Coordinates of C-alpha atoms in Angstrom, one line a residue:
M1 CA 109.4 88.0 92.2
N2 CA 106.7 86.4 89.2
V3 CA 106.8 82.8 90.5
Y4 CA 106.0 84.2 93.6
D5 CA 102.9 85.6 92.7
G6 CA 102.2 82.9 90.5
D7 CA 102.4 80.5 93.2
R8 CA 100.6 82.2 95.5
M9 CA 98.5 82.5 92.1
S10 CA 97.7 78.9 92.5
E11 CA 97.0 79.2 96.2
L12 CA 93.8 81.6 96.2
M13 CA 92.7 79.0 93.5
S14 CA 92.9 76.1 95.2
A15 CA 91.8 77.1 98.6
Q16 CA 89.0 77.7 96.5
G17 CA 88.3 74.3 94.7
L18 CA 90.8 74.5 92.0
T19 CA 92.8 72.0 90.6
A20 CA 96.0 72.7 89.0
T21 CA 95.7 70.5 85.5
D22 CA 97.4 70.8 81.7
P23 CA 96.3 73.5 79.7
D24 CA 94.3 71.4 77.5
Q25 CA 92.1 70.7 80.2
A26 CA 92.1 73.7 82.3
D27 CA 88.9 75.2 82.7
L28 CA 90.6 78.8 83.6
I29 CA 93.9 79.8 82.4
V30 CA 96.4 83.1 84.3
L31 CA 98.9 84.2 82.2
N32 CA 101.3 86.2 84.3
T33 CA 102.9 88.8 82.4
C34 CA 105.9 90.8 83.0
H35 CA 106.5 94.4 81.3
I36 CA 110.2 94.8 81.4
R37 CA 110.8 93.7 77.9
E38 CA 109.8 95.2 74.4
R39 CA 106.9 93.8 72.5
A40 CA 106.1 91.6 76.4
T41 CA 102.4 92.9 75.7
E42 CA 102.7 91.6 71.7
K43 CA 103.2 88.5 73.3
V44 CA 100.5 88.3 75.8
Y45 CA 98.1 88.9 72.9
S46 CA 99.5 86.1 71.1
D47 CA 99.7 83.7 73.7
I48 CA 95.8 84.7 74.5
G49 CA 95.4 83.5 70.2
R50 CA 97.3 80.9 70.9
I51 CA 95.0 79.9 73.6
R52 CA 91.9 80.4 72.1
K53 CA 92.6 78.6 68.7
H54 CA 93.7 75.6 70.7
A55 CA 90.6 75.6 72.6
M56 CA 88.1 75.9 70.2
A57 CA 90.2 73.1 67.6
R58 CA 89.9 70.8 70.8
H59 CA 86.9 70.8 72.5
G60 CA 84.6 73.5 70.7
K61 CA 84.4 75.9 73.5
N62 CA 87.5 78.5 75.7
P63 CA 88.5 78.4 78.9
M64 CA 88.3 81.5 81.0
I65 CA 91.6 83.2 80.6
A66 CA 92.3 85.8 83.6
I67 CA 95.3 88.4 82.5
A68 CA 97.6 88.9 85.8
G69 CA 100.9 91.4 86.5
C70 CA 102.6 93.9 85.1
V71 CA 101.2 93.9 81.5
A72 CA 97.6 93.4 83.0
Q73 CA 98.9 97.4 84.7
A74 CA 100.0 99.1 82.1
E75 CA 97.1 97.9 80.0
G76 CA 94.3 97.9 81.3
E77 CA 90.9 97.8 79.6
E78 CA 92.7 98.0 76.7
I79 CA 92.9 93.9 77.1
V80 CA 89.4 93.9 77.7
R81 CA 88.8 96.3 74.7
R82 CA 91.2 94.1 72.0
A83 CA 91.7 90.4 73.5
K84 CA 87.8 90.5 75.1
V85 CA 89.8 88.7 78.7
D86 CA 87.4 87.5 81.3
V87 CA 89.8 88.6 84.3
V88 CA 92.7 91.7 84.4
V89 CA 93.9 92.4 87.8
G90 CA 97.4 93.9 88.1
P91 CA 100.0 92.7 90.3
Q92 CA 99.2 94.5 93.8
A93 CA 95.9 93.2 93.6
Y94 CA 95.7 89.6 92.6
H95 CA 94.6 89.0 96.2
N96 CA 91.0 89.8 94.6
L97 CA 90.8 87.1 91.6
P98 CA 88.5 84.5 93.3
E99 CA 86.2 87.3 93.4
L100 CA 87.2 88.4 89.8
I101 CA 86.5 85.1 88.3
A102 CA 83.5 85.4 90.2
K103 CA 82.3 88.5 88.6
A104 CA 83.1 87.0 85.6
A105 CA 81.2 84.0 85.5
R106 CA 78.2 86.2 85.7
G107 CA 78.7 88.2 83.0
E108 CA 80.4 91.4 85.2
S109 CA 83.5 93.4 84.6
A110 CA 86.7 91.7 86.2
L111 CA 89.4 94.4 86.3
D112 CA 91.1 95.2 89.0
T113 CA 94.5 97.7 88.7
G114 CA 94.5 99.5 91.7
M115 CA 97.1 99.8 94.3
P116 CA 95.1 99.3 97.8
V117 CA 97.2 101.2 100.6
E118 CA 96.3 98.0 102.3
M119 CA 99.1 94.8 101.4
K120 CA 98.2 91.9 99.5
F121 CA 99.4 89.5 101.9
G122 CA 97.3 89.8 104.7
H123 CA 94.6 88.2 102.3
L124 CA 96.4 85.2 101.1
P125 CA 95.9 82.0 102.4
A126 CA 98.7 79.6 104.2
R127 CA 101.7 78.2 102.5
R128 CA 101.7 74.4 102.4
R129 CA 103.7 72.5 100.8
V130 CA 107.0 74.2 98.8
P131 CA 110.0 73.4 97.2
P132 CA 113.4 73.0 99.6
S133 CA 114.1 76.5 98.2
A134 CA 111.5 79.3 98.7
F135 CA 110.5 82.9 97.6
L136 CA 109.4 85.2 99.9
T137 CA 108.9 88.7 99.1
V138 CA 109.5 90.9 101.8
Q139 CA 109.1 94.1 99.8
E140 CA 107.5 95.7 96.2
G141 CA 108.2 98.9 94.4
C142 CA 110.3 101.7 93.3
D143 CA 111.3 104.8 94.3
K144 CA 114.5 105.4 92.3
F145 CA 112.5 105.9 89.2
C146 CA 115.5 105.4 86.2
T147 CA 114.6 107.1 83.2
Y148 CA 114.4 103.4 80.9
C149 CA 112.0 101.3 83.3
V150 CA 108.6 100.6 84.2
V151 CA 108.7 99.5 87.5
P152 CA 107.6 102.6 89.3
Y153 CA 104.4 102.7 87.0
T154 CA 103.5 99.4 87.1
R155 CA 104.1 97.9 90.6
G156 CA 103.9 101.4 92.7
A157 CA 106.2 102.6 95.2
E158 CA 108.6 100.9 97.8
V159 CA 106.8 99.1 100.3
S160 CA 107.8 96.4 103.0
R161 CA 106.1 94.3 104.2
P162 CA 105.5 94.2 108.9
W163 CA 108.3 92.7 109.8
A164 CA 106.2 90.2 112.0
H165 CA 104.4 89.4 108.9
I166 CA 107.6 88.0 107.3
V167 CA 109.1 85.7 110.0
D168 CA 105.7 84.0 110.4
E169 CA 105.7 83.9 106.5
A170 CA 109.3 82.8 106.5
K171 CA 108.4 79.1 110.0
A172 CA 105.3 78.7 107.8
L173 CA 107.7 77.8 104.6
V174 CA 110.1 75.9 106.8
D175 CA 107.4 73.8 108.3
A176 CA 106.0 73.3 104.8
G177 CA 109.6 72.0 103.8
A178 CA 111.8 74.5 103.1
K179 CA 115.3 74.8 103.4
E180 CA 116.0 78.1 101.8
I181 CA 114.2 80.7 101.9
T182 CA 115.3 83.2 99.3
L183 CA 114.0 87.0 99.6
L184 CA 112.6 89.4 97.5
G185 CA 111.5 92.8 96.2
Q186 CA 112.4 94.9 93.2
N187 CA 114.7 97.1 95.3
V188 CA 114.7 94.4 98.6
N189 CA 118.0 95.6 100.6
A190 CA 115.3 99.3 101.1
W191 CA 113.4 97.2 103.1
E192 CA 113.0 98.9 106.5
G193 CA 110.8 98.4 109.8
E194 CA 110.4 97.5 113.5
D195 CA 111.3 94.6 114.6
G196 CA 109.5 92.6 117.5
S197 CA 110.8 94.5 119.7
G198 CA 109.9 98.4 118.0
A199 CA 113.4 98.8 116.8
S200 CA 114.1 99.9 113.4
G201 CA 116.1 98.0 110.9
G202 CA 117.0 97.4 107.7
L203 CA 117.5 93.4 105.4
D204 CA 119.9 93.2 107.2
G205 CA 118.3 92.5 110.4
L206 CA 115.4 91.1 108.8
I207 CA 118.2 88.4 107.4
R208 CA 119.2 87.7 111.5
A209 CA 116.0 87.6 112.9
L210 CA 115.3 84.8 109.8
D211 CA 118.6 83.4 110.9
R212 CA 117.3 82.3 114.5
I213 CA 114.8 80.4 112.3
E214 CA 115.3 76.3 113.5
G215 CA 115.5 74.2 109.6
L216 CA 116.5 77.0 107.5
K217 CA 119.5 77.1 106.7
R218 CA 119.9 79.1 103.4
I219 CA 118.5 82.1 102.7
R220 CA 119.5 84.2 100.0
Y221 CA 118.2 87.8 98.9
T222 CA 117.7 89.7 95.3
T223 CA 117.4 92.7 93.7
S224 CA 119.3 95.0 95.2
H225 CA 120.5 98.5 94.3
P226 CA 123.1 100.1 95.1
N227 CA 122.2 102.9 96.9
D228 CA 120.2 100.8 99.7
M229 CA 123.7 98.4 100.1
R230 CA 124.3 99.5 103.8
E231 CA 127.1 98.6 106.1
G232 CA 124.9 96.5 108.6
L233 CA 124.2 94.3 105.3
I234 CA 127.9 94.3 104.4
R235 CA 128.7 93.1 107.8
A236 CA 126.0 90.4 107.2
H237 CA 127.6 88.5 104.6
A238 CA 129.9 88.5 106.9
E239 CA 128.2 87.3 110.3
V240 CA 125.7 85.2 109.4
E241 CA 126.4 82.6 108.5
K242 CA 122.6 81.0 106.6
L243 CA 124.0 83.9 104.7
M244 CA 125.0 82.1 101.4
P245 CA 127.9 84.0 99.7
F246 CA 126.8 85.4 96.9
L247 CA 125.6 89.2 95.0
H248 CA 122.8 90.2 92.9
L249 CA 124.2 94.1 92.6
P250 CA 123.1 95.7 88.5
V251 CA 124.7 98.3 87.5
Q252 CA 123.7 98.9 84.1
A253 CA 126.6 100.3 82.2
G254 CA 130.3 101.3 83.2
S255 CA 129.8 104.8 81.8
D256 CA 129.1 107.7 84.2
R257 CA 127.8 109.8 82.0
I258 CA 124.9 106.8 81.0
L259 CA 124.3 106.5 84.7
K260 CA 123.7 109.6 84.6
A261 CA 121.6 109.5 81.9
M262 CA 120.0 106.4 83.7
N263 CA 118.9 107.9 87.1
R264 CA 120.8 105.5 88.0
S265 CA 122.4 107.8 90.9
H266 CA 125.8 105.9 91.6
T267 CA 128.7 106.3 89.9
R268 CA 130.9 103.7 88.1
D269 CA 133.4 104.1 91.4
S270 CA 131.1 104.0 94.1
Y271 CA 129.6 100.8 92.8
L272 CA 133.4 99.3 92.3
R273 CA 134.6 101.1 95.7
L274 CA 130.8 99.3 97.4
L275 CA 131.9 96.1 95.7
D276 CA 135.9 96.4 97.5
R277 CA 133.8 96.7 100.8
V278 CA 131.5 93.7 100.3
R279 CA 134.9 91.5 98.9
A280 CA 136.4 92.5 102.2
A281 CA 132.9 91.2 104.4
R282 CA 133.3 88.0 102.9
P283 CA 136.2 87.2 100.3
D284 CA 134.5 84.2 98.4
I285 CA 132.2 85.8 97.8
A286 CA 130.1 85.3 94.0
L287 CA 129.0 89.1 92.1
S288 CA 126.6 89.6 89.3
G289 CA 124.8 92.2 87.9
D290 CA 122.9 93.4 85.0
F291 CA 124.2 95.3 82.3
I292 CA 121.9 97.1 79.4
V293 CA 123.6 98.1 76.1
G294 CA 122.8 100.6 73.3
F295 CA 121.0 102.8 75.6
P296 CA 120.0 106.1 74.2
G297 CA 123.4 108.9 73.4
E298 CA 125.3 105.4 74.1
T299 CA 129.0 106.2 72.3
E300 CA 131.6 103.3 71.3
A301 CA 134.1 104.8 74.5
D302 CA 130.9 104.5 76.3
F303 CA 130.3 101.2 75.9
A304 CA 134.3 100.6 75.8
E305 CA 134.2 102.0 80.3
T306 CA 131.2 99.2 80.3
L307 CA 133.4 96.4 78.8
S308 CA 136.8 97.9 81.2
L309 CA 134.1 97.5 84.5
V310 CA 133.2 93.8 83.6
D311 CA 136.5 93.4 83.2
S312 CA 137.6 95.3 86.5
V313 CA 134.8 93.1 88.2
A314 CA 134.8 89.9 87.3
Y315 CA 131.1 88.8 87.5
A316 CA 131.1 84.9 88.4
Q317 CA 127.2 85.8 86.4
A318 CA 125.6 88.7 85.1
F319 CA 122.7 89.1 83.1
S320 CA 123.0 91.8 80.1
F321 CA 120.5 92.8 77.6
K322 CA 119.7 94.9 74.4
Y323 CA 118.4 98.4 76.0
S324 CA 114.1 97.9 75.0
P325 CA 112.4 101.3 74.7
R326 CA 109.3 101.3 77.4
P327 CA 106.6 103.5 76.6
G328 CA 106.5 105.8 79.3
T329 CA 109.6 105.9 80.7
P330 CA 111.6 109.4 80.2
A331 CA 114.8 107.2 78.4
A332 CA 112.2 106.1 75.6
D333 CA 111.7 110.1 73.9
M334 CA 115.8 110.6 74.8
A335 CA 117.6 111.5 71.4
G336 CA 120.2 109.1 70.1
Q337 CA 118.4 105.9 70.3
I338 CA 121.5 103.4 68.1
P339 CA 120.5 101.2 65.8
A340 CA 119.7 98.0 66.4
E341 CA 122.6 96.8 65.2
V342 CA 124.9 98.1 67.1
M343 CA 123.1 97.2 69.9
D344 CA 123.4 93.4 68.3
E345 CA 127.2 93.8 68.0
R346 CA 127.7 94.9 71.7
L347 CA 125.4 92.9 73.4
Q348 CA 127.6 90.1 71.8
R349 CA 131.0 91.6 72.4
L350 CA 130.3 92.3 75.9
Q351 CA 128.0 88.5 76.4
A352 CA 131.7 87.3 75.3
A353 CA 133.7 88.7 78.3
L354 CA 130.6 87.9 80.6
N355 CA 130.6 84.1 79.5
R356 CA 134.4 84.4 79.7
D357 CA 134.1 85.5 83.7
Q358 CA 131.3 83.1 84.3
E359 CA 133.4 79.8 82.8
A360 CA 136.5 81.2 85.1
F361 CA 135.1 81.6 88.8
N362 CA 133.3 77.8 87.7
A363 CA 136.4 76.3 87.1
A364 CA 138.1 78.4 90.2
T365 CA 135.4 76.0 92.4
V366 CA 136.8 73.1 90.8
G367 CA 138.1 71.2 94.0
R368 CA 136.4 73.1 96.2
T369 CA 134.3 71.4 99.1
C370 CA 130.0 72.7 99.8
A371 CA 126.9 72.0 101.2
L372 CA 125.0 71.8 98.2
L373 CA 121.1 71.4 98.4
L374 CA 119.1 69.3 96.4
E375 CA 116.8 70.9 94.5
R376 CA 115.0 68.6 91.5
K377 CA 116.1 65.3 89.6
G378 CA 118.6 65.3 86.7
K379 CA 118.3 63.6 83.0
L380 CA 120.5 61.0 83.8
P381 CA 119.5 58.0 85.9
G382 CA 120.3 58.8 89.8
Q383 CA 120.8 62.2 89.0
L384 CA 119.9 65.0 90.8
I385 CA 120.9 69.1 90.8
G386 CA 121.2 71.4 93.6
K387 CA 123.1 74.6 93.5
S388 CA 126.1 75.6 95.2
P389 CA 126.8 78.2 97.7
W390 CA 127.7 80.4 94.6
L391 CA 124.2 80.1 93.9
Q392 CA 125.8 78.0 89.9
S393 CA 123.9 74.8 89.4
V394 CA 125.7 72.0 89.9
H395 CA 125.2 68.3 89.3
L396 CA 126.0 64.6 90.7
V397 CA 124.9 61.5 91.0
S398 CA 123.9 60.2 94.5
D399 CA 121.2 57.8 96.2
A400 CA 119.6 61.2 98.3
V401 CA 116.4 63.0 97.9
V402 CA 115.1 65.9 96.7
G403 CA 115.4 68.5 99.6
D404 CA 119.0 67.4 101.1
L405 CA 121.8 69.0 101.9
V406 CA 124.5 67.2 100.9
E407 CA 128.0 67.8 100.9
V408 CA 129.9 67.4 97.5
E409 CA 133.4 68.4 96.2
I410 CA 133.4 70.3 92.9
V411 CA 135.4 67.9 90.1
S412 CA 135.2 69.5 87.1
A413 CA 133.4 72.5 85.2
G414 CA 131.9 73.6 82.5
A415 CA 129.7 77.3 81.0
N416 CA 126.9 77.2 82.9
S417 CA 126.9 74.3 85.5
V418 CA 129.8 72.3 87.0
A419 CA 129.8 68.7 88.4
G420 CA 129.8 67.5 92.1
V421 CA 131.2 64.6 93.5
E422 CA 129.3 63.3 97.4
R423 CA 131.3 63.3 100.2
V424 CA 129.5 63.6 103.8
P425 CA 126.4 63.8 104.3
V426 CA 125.3 67.2 106.3
A427 CA 123.2 67.5 109.2
A428 CA 119.5 68.2 108.6

């Protein structure tokens, strides 16, 4: 979602006559920030100092600096007071960036961390040239209030974009060169709205509408919440050919006691039974998840349950982190904060298990033939890199070009990527 927002801000600036350039030559630098992890705020202040020091050494003057995103939302006026930046704009207000820059140029206050009822998307310029695999935000915000998470405070309540707006933007993305679209949301599978006939529906109906767009070859979505994984969406994995066999479904922990303390509102058993239903619908699906180790009060027994859940699922990919106390969240004030060295050791054990399963998944795909969407050039002559249907990074040597769909056989596998050999081109 940060990549999507960054691209949209760049398009806003281009519509105002600005041109993307090297940071050394920039008149304006926008830092688009995330507040999920610890020390994000300090990294922003460090970057501001580094940019100014470098600019003064090279040019004798500072560029205009705008801070956007969730750190801007959380810090607000504190960034202006502490760092004397020119513009501060939250993630729901960045469509006002041109106006804020004009205010800053006049020496006026340029801070906007509002969360307007009217969503920003209608104020953004039309999509132009985009990569073969493009992002499309369909839902923002979160109503789940997990006790460790700042998203409800920095992104606001769950809001779904209107069906027609999403379909129109998807068509514009395809017209601009996209062959794959990833639907985005903090809880993307919580999306709901009315279709063109006025009937209410969920994400599965939206996916089926995008499936009918000529020229769109692939559909993905992320990130999902277990409680919003409804039967219609599970059926879509079995019935919609363009919907890729990949599901990112964070669980965070394997212990029911810790899940309850996290306010995750699902249990270990309900999560595993949900994955059974998904696999029954799409047996070849690749599963991905998120994990937090060292949540306040986590015992060695609790952590052992997380490891056993990992053993049960065999994730194709996963993200894992040490618990990071975020100011203002309930977990930050909980008793039983875990020492850093304990979290470090548990994270190493968890990542060893996750890496084992990722390598095993990659190895199991050797010999498979699949369509590959080429996304960028590799480091070697003639090398191209794309994503398999299971979101693996695949490299091969080919005379094809970025944006092509080619049929490949996976011939070898490593820990983080696989190698392919081109077979028969897939019809465009």
